[in-house]
Coordinates of C-alpha atoms in Angstrom, one line a residue:
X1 CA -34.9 -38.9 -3.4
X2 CA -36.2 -36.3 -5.8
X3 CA -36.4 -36.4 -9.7
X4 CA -33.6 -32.9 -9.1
X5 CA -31.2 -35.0 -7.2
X6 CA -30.9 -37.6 -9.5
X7 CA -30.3 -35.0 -12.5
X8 CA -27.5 -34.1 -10.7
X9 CA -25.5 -37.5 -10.1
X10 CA -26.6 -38.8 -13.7
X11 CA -25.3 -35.4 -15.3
X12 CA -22.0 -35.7 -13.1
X13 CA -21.6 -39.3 -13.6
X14 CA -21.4 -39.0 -17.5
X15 CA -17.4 -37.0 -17.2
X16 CA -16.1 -37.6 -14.2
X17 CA -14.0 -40.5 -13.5
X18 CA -12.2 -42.4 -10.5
X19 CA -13.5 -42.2 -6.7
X20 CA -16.5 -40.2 -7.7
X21 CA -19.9 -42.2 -9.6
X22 CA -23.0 -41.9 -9.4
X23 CA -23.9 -44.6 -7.0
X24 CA -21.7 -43.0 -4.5
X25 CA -23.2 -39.9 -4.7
X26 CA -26.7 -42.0 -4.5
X27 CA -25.7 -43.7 -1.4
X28 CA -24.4 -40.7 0.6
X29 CA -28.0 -39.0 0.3
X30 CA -30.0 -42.2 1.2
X31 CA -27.7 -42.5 4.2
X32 CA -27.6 -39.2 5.2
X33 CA -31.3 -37.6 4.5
X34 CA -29.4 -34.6 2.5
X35 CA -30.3 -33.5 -0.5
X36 CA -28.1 -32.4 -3.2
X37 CA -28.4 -29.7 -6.2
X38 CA -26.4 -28.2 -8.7
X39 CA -26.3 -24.2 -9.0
X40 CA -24.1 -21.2 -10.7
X41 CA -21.2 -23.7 -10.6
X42 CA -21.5 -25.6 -7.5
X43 CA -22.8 -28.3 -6.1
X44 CA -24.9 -27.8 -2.3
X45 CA -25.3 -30.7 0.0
X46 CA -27.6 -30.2 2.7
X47 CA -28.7 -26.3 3.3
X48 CA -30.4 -27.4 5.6
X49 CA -29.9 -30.9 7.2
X50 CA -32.8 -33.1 7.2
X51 CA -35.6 -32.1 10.3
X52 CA -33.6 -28.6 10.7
X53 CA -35.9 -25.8 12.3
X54 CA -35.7 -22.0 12.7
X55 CA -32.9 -19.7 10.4
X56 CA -29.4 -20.8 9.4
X57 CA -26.2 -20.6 11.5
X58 CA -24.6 -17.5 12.5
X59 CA -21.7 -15.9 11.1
X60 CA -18.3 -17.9 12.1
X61 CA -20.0 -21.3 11.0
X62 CA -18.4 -21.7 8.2
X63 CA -14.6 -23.1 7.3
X64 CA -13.4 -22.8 3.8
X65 CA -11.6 -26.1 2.4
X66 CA -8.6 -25.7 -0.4
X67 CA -5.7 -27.6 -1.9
X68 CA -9.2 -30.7 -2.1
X69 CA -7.8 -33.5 -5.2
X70 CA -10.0 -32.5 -8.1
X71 CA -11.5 -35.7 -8.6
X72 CA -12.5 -36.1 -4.7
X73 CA -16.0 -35.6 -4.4
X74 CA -18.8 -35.3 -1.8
X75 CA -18.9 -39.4 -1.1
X76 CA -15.2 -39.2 0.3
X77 CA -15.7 -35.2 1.5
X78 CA -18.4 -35.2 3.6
X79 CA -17.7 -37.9 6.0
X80 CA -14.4 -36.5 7.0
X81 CA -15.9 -33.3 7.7
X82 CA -18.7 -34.9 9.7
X83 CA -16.1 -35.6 11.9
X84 CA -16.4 -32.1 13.6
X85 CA -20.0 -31.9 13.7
X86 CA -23.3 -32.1 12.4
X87 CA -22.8 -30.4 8.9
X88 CA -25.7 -27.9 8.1
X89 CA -24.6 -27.3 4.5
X90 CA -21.8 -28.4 2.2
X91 CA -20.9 -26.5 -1.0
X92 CA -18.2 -27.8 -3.4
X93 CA -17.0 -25.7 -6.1
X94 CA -17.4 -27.7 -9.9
X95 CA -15.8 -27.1 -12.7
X96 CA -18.5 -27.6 -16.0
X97 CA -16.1 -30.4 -16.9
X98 CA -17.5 -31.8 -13.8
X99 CA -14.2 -31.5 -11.8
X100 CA -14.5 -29.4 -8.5
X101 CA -12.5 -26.8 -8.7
X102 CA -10.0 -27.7 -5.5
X103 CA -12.2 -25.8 -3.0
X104 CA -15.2 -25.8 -1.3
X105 CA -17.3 -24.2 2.0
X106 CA -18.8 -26.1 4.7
X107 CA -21.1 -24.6 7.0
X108 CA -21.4 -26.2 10.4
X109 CA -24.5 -25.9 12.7
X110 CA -22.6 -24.2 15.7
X111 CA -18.9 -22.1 15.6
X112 CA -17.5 -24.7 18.2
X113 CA -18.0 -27.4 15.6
X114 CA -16.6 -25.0 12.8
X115 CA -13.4 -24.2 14.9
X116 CA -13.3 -27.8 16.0
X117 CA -12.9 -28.6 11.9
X118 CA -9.7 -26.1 11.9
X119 CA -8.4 -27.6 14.6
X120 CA -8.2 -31.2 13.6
X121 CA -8.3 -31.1 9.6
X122 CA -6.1 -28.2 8.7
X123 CA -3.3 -29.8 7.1
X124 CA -5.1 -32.9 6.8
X125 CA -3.8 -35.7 5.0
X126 CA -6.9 -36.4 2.9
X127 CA -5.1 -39.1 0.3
X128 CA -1.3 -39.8 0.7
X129 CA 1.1 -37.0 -0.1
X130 CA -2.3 -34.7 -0.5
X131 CA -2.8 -32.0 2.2
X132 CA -6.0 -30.1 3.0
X133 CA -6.3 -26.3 3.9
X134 CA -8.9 -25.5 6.7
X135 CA -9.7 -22.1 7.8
X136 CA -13.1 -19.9 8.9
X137 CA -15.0 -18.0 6.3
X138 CA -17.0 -15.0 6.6
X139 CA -19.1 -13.6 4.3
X140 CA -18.6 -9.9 3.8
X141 CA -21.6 -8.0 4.5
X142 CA -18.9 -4.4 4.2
X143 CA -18.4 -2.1 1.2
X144 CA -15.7 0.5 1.0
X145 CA -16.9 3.8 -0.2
X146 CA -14.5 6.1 -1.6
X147 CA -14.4 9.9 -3.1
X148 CA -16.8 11.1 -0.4
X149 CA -17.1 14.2 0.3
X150 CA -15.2 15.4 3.4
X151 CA -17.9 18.0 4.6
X152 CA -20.7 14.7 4.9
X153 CA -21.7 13.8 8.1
X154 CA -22.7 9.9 8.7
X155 CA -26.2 10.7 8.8
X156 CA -26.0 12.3 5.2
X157 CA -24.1 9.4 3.9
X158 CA -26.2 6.9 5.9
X159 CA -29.6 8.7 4.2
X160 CA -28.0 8.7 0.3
X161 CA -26.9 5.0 0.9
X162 CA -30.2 3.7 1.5
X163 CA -32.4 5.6 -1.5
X164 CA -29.0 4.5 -3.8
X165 CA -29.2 0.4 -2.5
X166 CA -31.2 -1.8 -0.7
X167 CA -30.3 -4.1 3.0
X168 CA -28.4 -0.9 4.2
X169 CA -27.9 -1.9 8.3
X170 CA -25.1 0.9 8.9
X171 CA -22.4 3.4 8.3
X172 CA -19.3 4.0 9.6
X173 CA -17.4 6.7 9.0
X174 CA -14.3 8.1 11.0
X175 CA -12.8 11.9 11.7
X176 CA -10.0 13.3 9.8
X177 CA -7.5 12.9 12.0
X178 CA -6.7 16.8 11.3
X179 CA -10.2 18.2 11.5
X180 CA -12.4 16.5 13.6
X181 CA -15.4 18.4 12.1
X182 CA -14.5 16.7 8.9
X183 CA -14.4 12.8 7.7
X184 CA -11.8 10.8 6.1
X185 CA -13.5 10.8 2.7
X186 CA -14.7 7.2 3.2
X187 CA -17.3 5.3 4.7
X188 CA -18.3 1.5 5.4
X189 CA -21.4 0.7 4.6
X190 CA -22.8 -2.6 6.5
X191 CA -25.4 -4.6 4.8
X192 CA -28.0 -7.2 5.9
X193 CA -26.5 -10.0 4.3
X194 CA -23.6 -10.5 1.5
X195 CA -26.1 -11.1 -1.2
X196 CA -27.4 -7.1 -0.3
X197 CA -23.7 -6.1 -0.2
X198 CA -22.8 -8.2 -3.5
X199 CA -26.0 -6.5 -5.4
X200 CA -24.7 -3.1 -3.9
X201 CA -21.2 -3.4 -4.9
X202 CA -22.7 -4.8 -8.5
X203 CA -24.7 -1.3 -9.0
X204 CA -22.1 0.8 -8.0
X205 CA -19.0 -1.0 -9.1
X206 CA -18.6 0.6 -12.7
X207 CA -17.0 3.9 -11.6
X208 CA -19.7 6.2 -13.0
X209 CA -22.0 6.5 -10.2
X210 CA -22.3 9.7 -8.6
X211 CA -23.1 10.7 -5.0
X212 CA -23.5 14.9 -4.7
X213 CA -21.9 15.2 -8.2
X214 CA -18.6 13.6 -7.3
X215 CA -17.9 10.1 -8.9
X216 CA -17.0 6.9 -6.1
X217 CA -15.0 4.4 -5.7
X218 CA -16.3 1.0 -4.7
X219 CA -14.7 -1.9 -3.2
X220 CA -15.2 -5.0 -0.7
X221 CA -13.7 -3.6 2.4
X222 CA -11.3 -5.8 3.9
X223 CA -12.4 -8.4 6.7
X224 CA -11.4 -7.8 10.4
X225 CA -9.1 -10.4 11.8
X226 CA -10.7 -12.9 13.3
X227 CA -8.5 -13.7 16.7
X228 CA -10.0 -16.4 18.5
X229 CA -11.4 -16.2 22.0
X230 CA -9.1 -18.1 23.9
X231 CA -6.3 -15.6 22.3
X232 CA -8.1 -12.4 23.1
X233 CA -8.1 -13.7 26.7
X234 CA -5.0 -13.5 27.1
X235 CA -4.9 -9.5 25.6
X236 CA -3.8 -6.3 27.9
X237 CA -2.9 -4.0 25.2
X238 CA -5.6 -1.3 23.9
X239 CA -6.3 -0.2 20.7
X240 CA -7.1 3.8 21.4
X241 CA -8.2 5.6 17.9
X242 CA -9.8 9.0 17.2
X243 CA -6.9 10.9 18.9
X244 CA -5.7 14.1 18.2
X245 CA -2.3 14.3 15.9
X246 CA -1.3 17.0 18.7
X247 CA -2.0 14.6 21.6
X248 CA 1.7 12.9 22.8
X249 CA 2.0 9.8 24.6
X250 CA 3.0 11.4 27.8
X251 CA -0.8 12.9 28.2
X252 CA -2.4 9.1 26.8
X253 CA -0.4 7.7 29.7
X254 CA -1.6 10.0 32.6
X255 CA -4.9 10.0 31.2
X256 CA -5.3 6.1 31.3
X257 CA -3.9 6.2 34.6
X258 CA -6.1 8.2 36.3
X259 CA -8.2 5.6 37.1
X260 CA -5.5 3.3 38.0
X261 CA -1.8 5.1 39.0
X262 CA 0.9 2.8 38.1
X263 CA -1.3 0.7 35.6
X264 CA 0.1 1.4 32.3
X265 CA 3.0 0.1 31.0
X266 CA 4.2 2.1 28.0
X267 CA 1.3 3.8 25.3
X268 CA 2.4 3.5 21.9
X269 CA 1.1 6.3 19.4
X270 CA 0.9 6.8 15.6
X271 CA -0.7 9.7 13.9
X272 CA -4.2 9.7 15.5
X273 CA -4.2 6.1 16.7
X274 CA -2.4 4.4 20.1
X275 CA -1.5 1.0 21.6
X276 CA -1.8 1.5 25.9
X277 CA 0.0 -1.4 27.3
X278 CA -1.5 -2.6 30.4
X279 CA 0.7 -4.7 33.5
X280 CA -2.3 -6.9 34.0
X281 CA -5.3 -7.8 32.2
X282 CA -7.8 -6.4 34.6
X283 CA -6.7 -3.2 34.7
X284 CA -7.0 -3.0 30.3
X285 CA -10.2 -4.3 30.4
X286 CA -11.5 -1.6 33.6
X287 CA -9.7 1.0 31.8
X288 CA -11.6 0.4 28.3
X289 CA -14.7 0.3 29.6
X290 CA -14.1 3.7 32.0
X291 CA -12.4 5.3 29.1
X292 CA -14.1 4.3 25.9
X293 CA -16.1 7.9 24.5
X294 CA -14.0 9.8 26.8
X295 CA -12.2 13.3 25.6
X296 CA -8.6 13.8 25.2
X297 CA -8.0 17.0 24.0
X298 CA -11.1 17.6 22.6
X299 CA -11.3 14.2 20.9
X300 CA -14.2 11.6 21.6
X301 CA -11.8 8.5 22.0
X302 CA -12.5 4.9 21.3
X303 CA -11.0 2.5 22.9
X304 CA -10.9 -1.8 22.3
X305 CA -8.6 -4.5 23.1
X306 CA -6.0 -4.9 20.5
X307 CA -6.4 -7.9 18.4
X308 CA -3.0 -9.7 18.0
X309 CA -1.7 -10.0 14.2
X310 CA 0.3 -12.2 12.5
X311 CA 1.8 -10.1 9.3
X312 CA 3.4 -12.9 8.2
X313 CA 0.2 -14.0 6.5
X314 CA -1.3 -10.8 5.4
X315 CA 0.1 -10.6 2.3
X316 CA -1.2 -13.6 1.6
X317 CA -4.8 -12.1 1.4
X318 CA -6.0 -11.4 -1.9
X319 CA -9.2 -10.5 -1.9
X320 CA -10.0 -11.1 -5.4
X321 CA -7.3 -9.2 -6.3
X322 CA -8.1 -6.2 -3.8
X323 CA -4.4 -5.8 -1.7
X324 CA -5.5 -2.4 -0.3
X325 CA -1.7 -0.5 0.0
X326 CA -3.5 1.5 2.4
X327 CA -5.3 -1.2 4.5
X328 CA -4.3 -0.7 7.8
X329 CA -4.5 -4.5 8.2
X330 CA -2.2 -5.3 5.5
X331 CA 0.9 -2.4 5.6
X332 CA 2.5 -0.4 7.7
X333 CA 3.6 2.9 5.6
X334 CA 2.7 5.6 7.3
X335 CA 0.6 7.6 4.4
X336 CA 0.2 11.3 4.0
X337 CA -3.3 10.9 2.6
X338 CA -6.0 9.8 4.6
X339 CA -8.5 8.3 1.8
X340 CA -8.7 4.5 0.6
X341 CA -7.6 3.3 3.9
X342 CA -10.3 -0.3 3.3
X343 CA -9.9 -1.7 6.5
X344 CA -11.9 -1.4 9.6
X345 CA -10.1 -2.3 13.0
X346 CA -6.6 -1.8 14.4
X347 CA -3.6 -1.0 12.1
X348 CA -0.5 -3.8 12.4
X349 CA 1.7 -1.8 14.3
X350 CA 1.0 -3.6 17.1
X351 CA 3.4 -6.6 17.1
X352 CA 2.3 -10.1 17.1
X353 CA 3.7 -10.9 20.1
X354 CA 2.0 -9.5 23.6
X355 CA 3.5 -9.6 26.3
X356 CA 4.5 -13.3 26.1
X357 CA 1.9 -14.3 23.9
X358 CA 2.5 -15.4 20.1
X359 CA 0.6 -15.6 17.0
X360 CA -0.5 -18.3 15.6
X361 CA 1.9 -20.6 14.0
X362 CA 4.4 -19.8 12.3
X363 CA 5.8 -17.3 15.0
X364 CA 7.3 -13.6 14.4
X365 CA 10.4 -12.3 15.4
X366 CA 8.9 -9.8 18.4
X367 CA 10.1 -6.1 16.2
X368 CA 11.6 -3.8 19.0
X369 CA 15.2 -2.2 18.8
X370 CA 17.5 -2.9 21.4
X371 CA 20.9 -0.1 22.5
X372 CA 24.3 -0.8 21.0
X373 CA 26.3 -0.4 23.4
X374 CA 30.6 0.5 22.4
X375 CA 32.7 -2.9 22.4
X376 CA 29.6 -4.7 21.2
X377 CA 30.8 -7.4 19.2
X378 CA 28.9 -8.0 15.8
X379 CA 29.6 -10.4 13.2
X380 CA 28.6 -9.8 9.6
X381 CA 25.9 -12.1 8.2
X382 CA 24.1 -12.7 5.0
X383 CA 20.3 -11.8 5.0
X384 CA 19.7 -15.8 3.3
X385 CA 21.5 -17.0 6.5
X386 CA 18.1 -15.6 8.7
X387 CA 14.6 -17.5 8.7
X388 CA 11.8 -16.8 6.4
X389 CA 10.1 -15.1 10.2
X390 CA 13.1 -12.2 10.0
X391 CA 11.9 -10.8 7.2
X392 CA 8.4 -8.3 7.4
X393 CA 7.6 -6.7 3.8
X394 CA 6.8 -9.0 0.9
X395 CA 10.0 -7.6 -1.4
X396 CA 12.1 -9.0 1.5
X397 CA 10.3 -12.4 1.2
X398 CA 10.3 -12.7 -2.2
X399 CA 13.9 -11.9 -2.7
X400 CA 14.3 -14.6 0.2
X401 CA 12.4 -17.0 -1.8
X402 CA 14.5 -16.9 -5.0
X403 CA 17.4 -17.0 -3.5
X404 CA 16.7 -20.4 -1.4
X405 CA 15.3 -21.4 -5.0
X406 CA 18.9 -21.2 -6.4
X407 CA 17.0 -18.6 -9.3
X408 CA 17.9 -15.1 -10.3
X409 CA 16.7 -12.0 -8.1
X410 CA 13.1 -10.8 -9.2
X411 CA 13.2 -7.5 -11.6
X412 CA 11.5 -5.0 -11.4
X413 CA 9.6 -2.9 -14.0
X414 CA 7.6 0.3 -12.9
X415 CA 5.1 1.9 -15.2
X416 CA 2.6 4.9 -14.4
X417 CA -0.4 6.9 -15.1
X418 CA -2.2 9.9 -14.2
X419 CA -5.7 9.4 -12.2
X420 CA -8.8 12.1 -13.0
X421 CA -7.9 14.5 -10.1
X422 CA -4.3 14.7 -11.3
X423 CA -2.7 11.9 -9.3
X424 CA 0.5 10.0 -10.8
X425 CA -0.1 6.2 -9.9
X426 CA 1.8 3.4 -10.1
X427 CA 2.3 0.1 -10.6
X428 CA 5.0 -2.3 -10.9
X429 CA 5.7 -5.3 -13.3
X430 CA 7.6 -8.3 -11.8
X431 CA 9.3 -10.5 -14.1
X432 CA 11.4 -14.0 -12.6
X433 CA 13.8 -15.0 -14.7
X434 CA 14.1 -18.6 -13.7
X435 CA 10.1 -19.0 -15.0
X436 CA 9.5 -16.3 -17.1
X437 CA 9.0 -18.9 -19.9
X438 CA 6.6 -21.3 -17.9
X439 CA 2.9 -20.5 -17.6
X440 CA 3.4 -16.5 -16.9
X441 CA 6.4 -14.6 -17.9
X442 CA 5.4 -11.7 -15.4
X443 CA 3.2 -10.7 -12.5
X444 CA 1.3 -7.1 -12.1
X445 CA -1.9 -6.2 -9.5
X446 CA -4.7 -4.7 -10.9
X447 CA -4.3 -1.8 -8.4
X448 CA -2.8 1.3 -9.0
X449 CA -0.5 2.9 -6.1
X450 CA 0.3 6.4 -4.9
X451 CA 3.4 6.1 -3.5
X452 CA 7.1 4.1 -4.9
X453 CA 6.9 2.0 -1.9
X454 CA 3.3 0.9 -1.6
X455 CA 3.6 -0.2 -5.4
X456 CA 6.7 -2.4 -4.7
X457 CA 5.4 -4.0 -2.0
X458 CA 1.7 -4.6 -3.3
X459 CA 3.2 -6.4 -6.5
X460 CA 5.6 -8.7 -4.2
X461 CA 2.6 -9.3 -2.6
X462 CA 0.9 -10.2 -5.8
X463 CA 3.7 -12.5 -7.1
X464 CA 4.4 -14.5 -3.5
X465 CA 0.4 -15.2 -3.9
X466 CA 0.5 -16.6 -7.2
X467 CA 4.0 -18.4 -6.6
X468 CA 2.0 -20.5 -3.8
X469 CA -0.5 -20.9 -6.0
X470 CA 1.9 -23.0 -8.8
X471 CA 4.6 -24.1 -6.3
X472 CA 2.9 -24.6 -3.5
X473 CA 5.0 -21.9 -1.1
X474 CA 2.9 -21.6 1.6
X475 CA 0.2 -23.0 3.5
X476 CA -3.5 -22.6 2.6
X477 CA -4.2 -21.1 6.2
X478 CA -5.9 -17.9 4.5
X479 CA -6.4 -18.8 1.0
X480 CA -9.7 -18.8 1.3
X481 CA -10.6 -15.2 0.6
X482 CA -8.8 -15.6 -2.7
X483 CA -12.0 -17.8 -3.8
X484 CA -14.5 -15.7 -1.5
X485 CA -15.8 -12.8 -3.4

């Protein structure tokens, strides 16, 4: 035990109170072999174990832990989580009242033991009446790149990123959906780690920086879902983007079944993207690998299996504040302008449940329309008579909410401003009557919005996250990238 580890419990043990003490904290690193330090406002265990050889973990390793009793510390922690696995590294977020700060990562030595953690201490009773959130973490080794230039080609931008940063891996960057010969006027730009990306972001961030005289906007980009394996097993849709806006479903279908007649169940399209719904599995997975960089009407397709989404939780995402109105993982408005779109990987239209097979927990109402045929007898209803799982936009839910509450219906308040191209954004102001005089008399995002609806529904967004935070509305299955970046 090193001269370090014991600054650490002795300065701890001076504030903090109740289960957590010094000789605890003592006895858990004599037991275990860890050590333990104190950094920017958290405290590591481990990183690495005790004999460990060769790098760290992989990517997918890691769960993040919320909703954790602010005076529980690593002496009760830690031996609960060992119950999954052989922890390689366990950081707990403090508070320099030496609190934590309700939240901490764990980093496992293999993904089996991480998913194994989800599985069995999400919603884990940790002390009576007290519940645990479990759920992976990720480090984001994406940036968003904004303002580009629409004439660039990804070797260009791929060549300025790298003399502008450093730990540049990669750029995507997609066709205009219009002009093939053109890009969207964004990019991705992968890094070699999240500390490169975070040091990236950092020197670009402040909204001067210029790339061929044109001023950028900088971001995180948004995370792909993560859909675990067992789930994507089960998957016969296809996720077909790069099309051409001229390109109907009745050519996507014959195309895709050229190599299979009769395979293909019904093809979905919207704008320059489709959903090909297979009859069996087999044929989606020949299909995508006979049709992926393939032309249809000129355009060099590419084709994936569809990852299943559950939109009930995807306003839930934060970000640190970044709800992207124009992520394709997040909203569903189908947007005149093609810049700012932040996430990579399918758009939502595809509903959460496939052909039998349902998101995770808590379930969606499957969105199709059905005919109404004359004599059809309907009986009027009141939207607060449905379930919480009826409802898809945010303003829906949080109307919902108050109304189950017994409060007042949220107001709304919408303000504007002109960007530096001319653009009118906005940006609403929600006020809740039945708390406006508690701890915050209104909610408003940091992010301006081009369009009525996106604004609406990106402040509902806003307020339902902070409502869970103070009431405790939802559960903590995603919560985690609220802390992340």
């Amino acid at each position: 035990m090193n001269e370090e580890n014991l600054d650490v419990t002795n300065g701890c043990s001076k504030v903090r109170t109740g289960t957590q003490n010094e000789a605890a904290l003592l006895a858990l690193m004599e037991k275990t072999g860890y050590n333990m330090v104190q950094e920017n406002g958290q405290r590591k265990f481990g990183g690495p174990p005790p004999g460990w050889e060769g790098p760290p973990p992989p990517r997918g390793c890691e769960v993040f832990v919320g909703k954790i009793p602010r005076d529980m510390y690593e002496d009760e922690l830690v031996p609960v989580f060992e119950r999954a696995g052989k922890i390689y590294e366990f950081r707990l977020m403090m508070e320099f009242s030496g609190e934590n700060r309700g939240y901490a990562f764990v980093m496992y030595t293999t993904k089996e033991e991480a998913q194994l953690a989800i599985r069995i201490l999400n919603n884990y009773e940790i002390r009576p009446g007290k519940f645990i959130g479990v759920c992976v973490s990720l480090d984001n080794c994406r940036l968003f790149i904004g303002a580009i230039p629409k004439e660039k080609k990804k070797e260009e931008i791929l060549d300025e990123m790298k003399k502008v940063t450093e730990g540049v891996v990669d750029v995507i960057v997609y066709p205009s959906a219009t002009d093939k010969t053109k890009n969207r006027g964004f990019a991705f730009v992968e890094y070699e780690s999240h500390r490169a990306a975070a040091m990236a972001r950092r020197k670009l961030i402040p909204g001067t920086f210029q790339l061929w005289g044109h001023t950028i906007q900088v971001d995180w980009a948004d995370p792909e879902k993560e859909v675990d394996e067992e789930t994507m097993q089960r998957v016969k849709v296809l996720y077909v983007r790069n099309l051409m806006i001229s390109t109907t479903e009745e050519t996507i279908k014959a195309e895709f079944n050229k190599f299979k007649p009769g395979a293909v169940e019904r093809v979905k399209k919207l704008r320059d993207y489709a959903f090909v719904h297979f009859f069996n599995r087999e044929d989606a997975v020949a299909a995508m690998s006979v049709m992926n960089g393939k032309c249809i009407d000129g355009a060099s397709i590419e084709v994936t299996l569809a990852k299943p989404v559950n939109k009930e939780s995807t306003w839930r995402q934060h970000l640190n504040g970044q709800i992207s109105p124009n992520s394709e993982n997040l909203l569903v408005f189908a947007n005149k302008e093609e810049g700012h779109q932040k996430t990579l990987g399918k758009p939502p239209s595809l509903p959460a449940r496939l052909n039998g097979q349902h998101s995770p927990s808590p379930p969606e109402i499957e969105r199709c329309t059905y005919p109404l045929f004359p004599g059809t007898k309907l009986t009027p209803i009141s939207m607060y008579s449905l379930k919480s799982n009826h409802f898809n936009s945010a303003v829906m839910h949080l109307d919902y909410y108050c109304n189950k509450n017994n409060w007042a219906p949220p107001e709304y308040y919408l303000y504007s401003t002109t960007s530096q191209d001319g653009k009118v954004l906005l940006v609403y102001k929600i006020v809740i009557p039945a708390i406006a005089n508690g701890s915050q008399s209104y909610f408003m995002p940091d992010k301006l919005c081009t369009t009525l609806e996106d604004a609406k529904e990106l402040a509902a967004q806003f307020t339902l996250l902070h409502l869970d935070r103070e009431h405790n509305l939802f559960s903590l299955d995603l919560c985690r990238r609220i802390w992340r970046k």
